């Protein structure tokens, strides 16, 4: 039986081709695995470290007459953000985001695009330097691809860097529906001095999936319900795995409608590149939070340190799942007697928020508070010590001395003496 | 003298025979309840339908009114205890006495005179009796009977109207209690919102302006709730009055209107009556046979026809008398003989009376036709309104209210996931109670229309509609709504889903 890694390697060597037509994985996205769906093992025989797309995959290609041929199929997909929330999304090749395209600077690429949607589409190669007629802007650089037709984009990659692709036809709706993907171009000249052992691609997005609905609402501009990394929400986002001391690159692209200050725990990372490619070493800067603006990409590099380190957007609402935005503040309000009276009228009513919102996840996890259909609770995820009270754009970078392949290593156990602990008293002489 | 004595002796038995020696003082005039029974029993003869009501077993008594009342019992109770209804019944005693009076012949006239002439007295005695009275007595009896029937019909009309009013008032008070209960729910929802707002304001989480908005809504709802209580009390008092009970009688009525499929006429049945000409004609025929005012017209017609017949048989004579005269002459001799007294029909031969009666008969024919047309329109309007209301009631009961309840469930789910707030949740509950109030209002209109329909179709049994619909599903037709109200399958008010009856405080 061929495994995912063999598939990846085989495709890179040009032996695996599922054909240029009808190769969609169907309309089912894969369940979020314990780890990434593509191997996170960095060992390859290629001159670059392949990109790993957590919860996603890299699109195989076929080499034909010196040209790398890819096939993207625009279609409706059945997508799951996390267990309990599925939607009818639009994507490519059976998933949102679409598979990551990966090539090398100087490659000639021929990308077949088949439109299985019921409306025209195009693919815009975001940030790529290419002939005008290949830019994929409906009505401007080409006629939009009608439903049922296949068109070809063909150009030579004149740059390297972290890029994206998305439709430029009915763009507002088609992007809101999930049509997007990453396009990674490795430098032709590998920089051995700055070699990375692990290379991850994360694509940020936002979704208006109103409670109880199954299709994104493209008219929403600000109050989104779900904030995703590779179209998944925590805790369904696969963790990024690395070994202690490895050099890791996290490529972050943003096709949402907000800027996202991406914050990484445990390390100071170097911002080493963007859509413009890999920056000269002298332009790198140390950060712990980097704003990835709308339509931008950033490359964040660091040396892995053992632990389970969060990587998340620092807009705290972006690390929540669906939540109301005009709720009365109940903090500090003892509703116990009033709640009893309200229950007389509305059985099942429960007062919430008197002491904060932490209790919310406990109630949800206890299962006695039913929510709307197809709707994730505002916060979730459990760590080894209790509720993590997170959702949305939040994931973990799990670093161990040694990994067991792509298997999730479980929870990190802090070495003795390196963990916060409880005290019975606080010295009186401390200034407060 | 022997002749005189003989003549007088011959007349006396006849006179006595013609007099009415029966007891004209019947129970009609008596006010004692114990004498009411004969009246109620007599109702059977006048109107079997009313008689059935009158003899229904009544659980409610003046000593123990604290029993669940239903519209049929209310009507029976009113027939047996309402002074207003007793008054109507008593008026029948008067009519009956008048009838008996009308069937007597006039007393014979007796005259005596003494004249002094030339020093001696001349005396004269006479007895006279109207011959026309004798001749027309059977006809006059029939005429009086017709008039009695007319009076009785008038009383039945009044009784029917009173009983219809009792039925209407019964449903009005139940509706008011039902609405009041829902209004209390709405006010309670507003109170909870206001209390929550107060607590949030105290905690510094809500502005005074926002809090006052909730207070304002609470004040509005509380006023409405108080008004609803008062309305229910007033309507109960009106029902007590109609029943002949004193104010604050502790009368008990349900606090929810009948609303199950078994209680309500189905749109299909109503449509069948409206759209099927034969069925509607049967309904109209029944009404024409039973409606008191139609009966009254029929009686009036008979009366006029008899009157016309009487006029024609009097040959224009308005007076005709036969007398026995005895005269004693001054010389002591006596002379006796018969006397005939009549008005000669030379000028007034009663033409104007005949003409008047004939015109009234023509007028009556037109009135009957107009009445039939009016009744047909009344029934058509009733049925159309009932059809519309029946559909609306069902829509609210089966769709709108369950939808509101489902919305409440969904908002509660959103509240659980902090997608909606408590104010919104409680407001949705308030909307649900307001929808139930609209439903109660429609139900009240339905039952008021139903009471009108019963009255206009001259039926007292709620089941009669079933007999009109040729091939309908009997279960879809209304059974006797006098059965105690059983709650609908779904509970429209979770707090009091068993529709308990409450004492009127």
PDB file of C-alpha atoms in Angstrom, chain A residues 211 322-324 327-335 338 341-342 344-352 357 360 364 368-373 375-378, chain B residues 184-186 188-189 191-192 195-197 199-200 203 205-206 406 408 410 412-426 429-430 433 494-495:
ATOM      1  CA  UNK A 211     -25.186  29.546  13.581  1.00  0.00           C
ATOM      2  CA  UNK A 322     -18.597  31.685  16.687  1.00  0.00           C
ATOM      3  CA  UNK A 323     -19.670  34.212  19.295  1.00  0.00           C
ATOM      4  CA  UNK A 324     -22.139  37.031  19.684  1.00  0.00           C
ATOM      5  CA  UNK A 327     -24.196  40.596  24.278  1.00  0.00           C
ATOM      6  CA  UNK A 328     -24.763  42.347  27.575  1.00  0.00           C
ATOM      7  CA  UNK A 329     -21.827  42.088  29.919  1.00  0.00           C
ATOM      8  CA  UNK A 330     -22.802  39.840  32.787  1.00  0.00           C
ATOM      9  CA  UNK A 331     -19.478  39.905  34.564  1.00  0.00           C
ATOM     10  CA  UNK A 332     -19.999  40.856  38.179  1.00  0.00           C
ATOM     11  CA  UNK A 333     -23.741  40.212  38.076  1.00  0.00           C
ATOM     12  CA  UNK A 334     -25.099  37.618  40.461  1.00  0.00           C
ATOM     13  CA  UNK A 335     -28.070  36.246  38.567  1.00  0.00           C
ATOM     14  CA  UNK A 338     -33.123  35.860  38.734  1.00  0.00           C
ATOM     15  CA  UNK A 341     -37.180  32.882  37.951  1.00  0.00           C
ATOM     16  CA  UNK A 342     -36.207  32.933  34.297  1.00  0.00           C
ATOM     17  CA  UNK A 344     -39.661  29.117  35.442  1.00  0.00           C
ATOM     18  CA  UNK A 345     -40.470  30.758  32.141  1.00  0.00           C
ATOM     19  CA  UNK A 346     -37.697  29.381  29.978  1.00  0.00           C
ATOM     20  CA  UNK A 347     -36.660  25.940  31.154  1.00  0.00           C
ATOM     21  CA  UNK A 348     -32.985  25.329  30.553  1.00  0.00           C
ATOM     22  CA  UNK A 349     -31.901  28.911  31.092  1.00  0.00           C
ATOM     23  CA  UNK A 350     -28.558  29.194  32.794  1.00  0.00           C
ATOM     24  CA  UNK A 351     -26.911  32.350  33.995  1.00  0.00           C
ATOM     25  CA  UNK A 352     -23.457  32.793  32.550  1.00  0.00           C
ATOM     26  CA  UNK A 357     -16.339  33.200  30.707  1.00  0.00           C
ATOM     27  CA  UNK A 360     -18.487  28.432  29.518  1.00  0.00           C
ATOM     28  CA  UNK A 364     -20.069  22.961  27.004  1.00  0.00           C
ATOM     29  CA  UNK A 368     -25.607  19.965  29.258  1.00  0.00           C
ATOM     30  CA  UNK A 369     -25.772  23.103  27.134  1.00  0.00           C
ATOM     31  CA  UNK A 370     -26.884  22.334  23.648  1.00  0.00           C
ATOM     32  CA  UNK A 371     -25.902  24.769  20.943  1.00  0.00           C
ATOM     33  CA  UNK A 372     -27.243  25.495  17.493  1.00  0.00           C
ATOM     34  CA  UNK A 373     -26.827  22.948  14.747  1.00  0.00           C
ATOM     35  CA  UNK A 375     -22.038  25.449  15.273  1.00  0.00           C
ATOM     36  CA  UNK A 376     -18.873  25.190  17.276  1.00  0.00           C
ATOM     37  CA  UNK A 377     -18.745  26.391  20.817  1.00  0.00           C
ATOM     38  CA  UNK A 378     -16.978  29.687  21.281  1.00  0.00           C
TER      39      UNK A 378
ATOM     40  CA  UNK B 184     -49.422  38.141  33.014  1.00  0.00           C
ATOM     41  CA  UNK B 185     -46.848  35.996  31.226  1.00  0.00           C
ATOM     42  CA  UNK B 186     -45.889  38.874  28.976  1.00  0.00           C
ATOM     43  CA  UNK B 188     -43.511  38.593  33.756  1.00  0.00           C
ATOM     44  CA  UNK B 189     -41.137  38.415  30.807  1.00  0.00           C
ATOM     45  CA  UNK B 191     -40.239  42.077  34.599  1.00  0.00           C
ATOM     46  CA  UNK B 192     -37.421  39.587  34.165  1.00  0.00           C
ATOM     47  CA  UNK B 195     -34.730  43.039  36.673  1.00  0.00           C
ATOM     48  CA  UNK B 196     -31.805  41.791  34.622  1.00  0.00           C
ATOM     49  CA  UNK B 197     -31.266  45.301  33.310  1.00  0.00           C
ATOM     50  CA  UNK B 199     -28.760  44.172  38.008  1.00  0.00           C
ATOM     51  CA  UNK B 200     -26.547  44.902  35.014  1.00  0.00           C
ATOM     52  CA  UNK B 203     -22.910  46.167  38.254  1.00  0.00           C
ATOM     53  CA  UNK B 205     -22.465  46.989  32.799  1.00  0.00           C
ATOM     54  CA  UNK B 206     -25.499  48.774  31.397  1.00  0.00           C
ATOM     55  CA  UNK B 406     -39.163  26.452  18.181  1.00  0.00           C
ATOM     56  CA  UNK B 408     -37.356  30.109  21.561  1.00  0.00           C
ATOM     57  CA  UNK B 410     -33.174  27.895  18.972  1.00  0.00           C
ATOM     58  CA  UNK B 412     -31.844  29.281  23.881  1.00  0.00           C
ATOM     59  CA  UNK B 413     -29.323  27.181  21.975  1.00  0.00           C
ATOM     60  CA  UNK B 414     -27.684  30.350  20.692  1.00  0.00           C
ATOM     61  CA  UNK B 415     -27.723  31.755  24.206  1.00  0.00           C
ATOM     62  CA  UNK B 416     -26.014  28.591  25.427  1.00  0.00           C
ATOM     63  CA  UNK B 417     -23.216  29.222  22.956  1.00  0.00           C
ATOM     64  CA  UNK B 418     -23.058  32.930  23.769  1.00  0.00           C
ATOM     65  CA  UNK B 419     -24.360  33.859  20.358  1.00  0.00           C
ATOM     66  CA  UNK B 420     -27.419  35.610  21.755  1.00  0.00           C
ATOM     67  CA  UNK B 421     -27.923  37.412  25.008  1.00  0.00           C
ATOM     68  CA  UNK B 422     -30.437  36.961  27.806  1.00  0.00           C
ATOM     69  CA  UNK B 423     -32.434  40.036  26.802  1.00  0.00           C
ATOM     70  CA  UNK B 424     -32.954  38.627  23.352  1.00  0.00           C
ATOM     71  CA  UNK B 425     -33.884  35.256  24.797  1.00  0.00           C
ATOM     72  CA  UNK B 426     -36.489  36.708  27.136  1.00  0.00           C
ATOM     73  CA  UNK B 429     -40.364  34.409  25.010  1.00  0.00           C
ATOM     74  CA  UNK B 430     -42.309  37.639  25.245  1.00  0.00           C
ATOM     75  CA  UNK B 433     -46.724  35.040  24.709  1.00  0.00           C
ATOM     76  CA  UNK B 494     -46.171  25.667  29.762  1.00  0.00           C
ATOM     77  CA  UNK B 495     -46.826  27.237  33.129  1.00  0.00           C
TER      78      UNK B 495
END
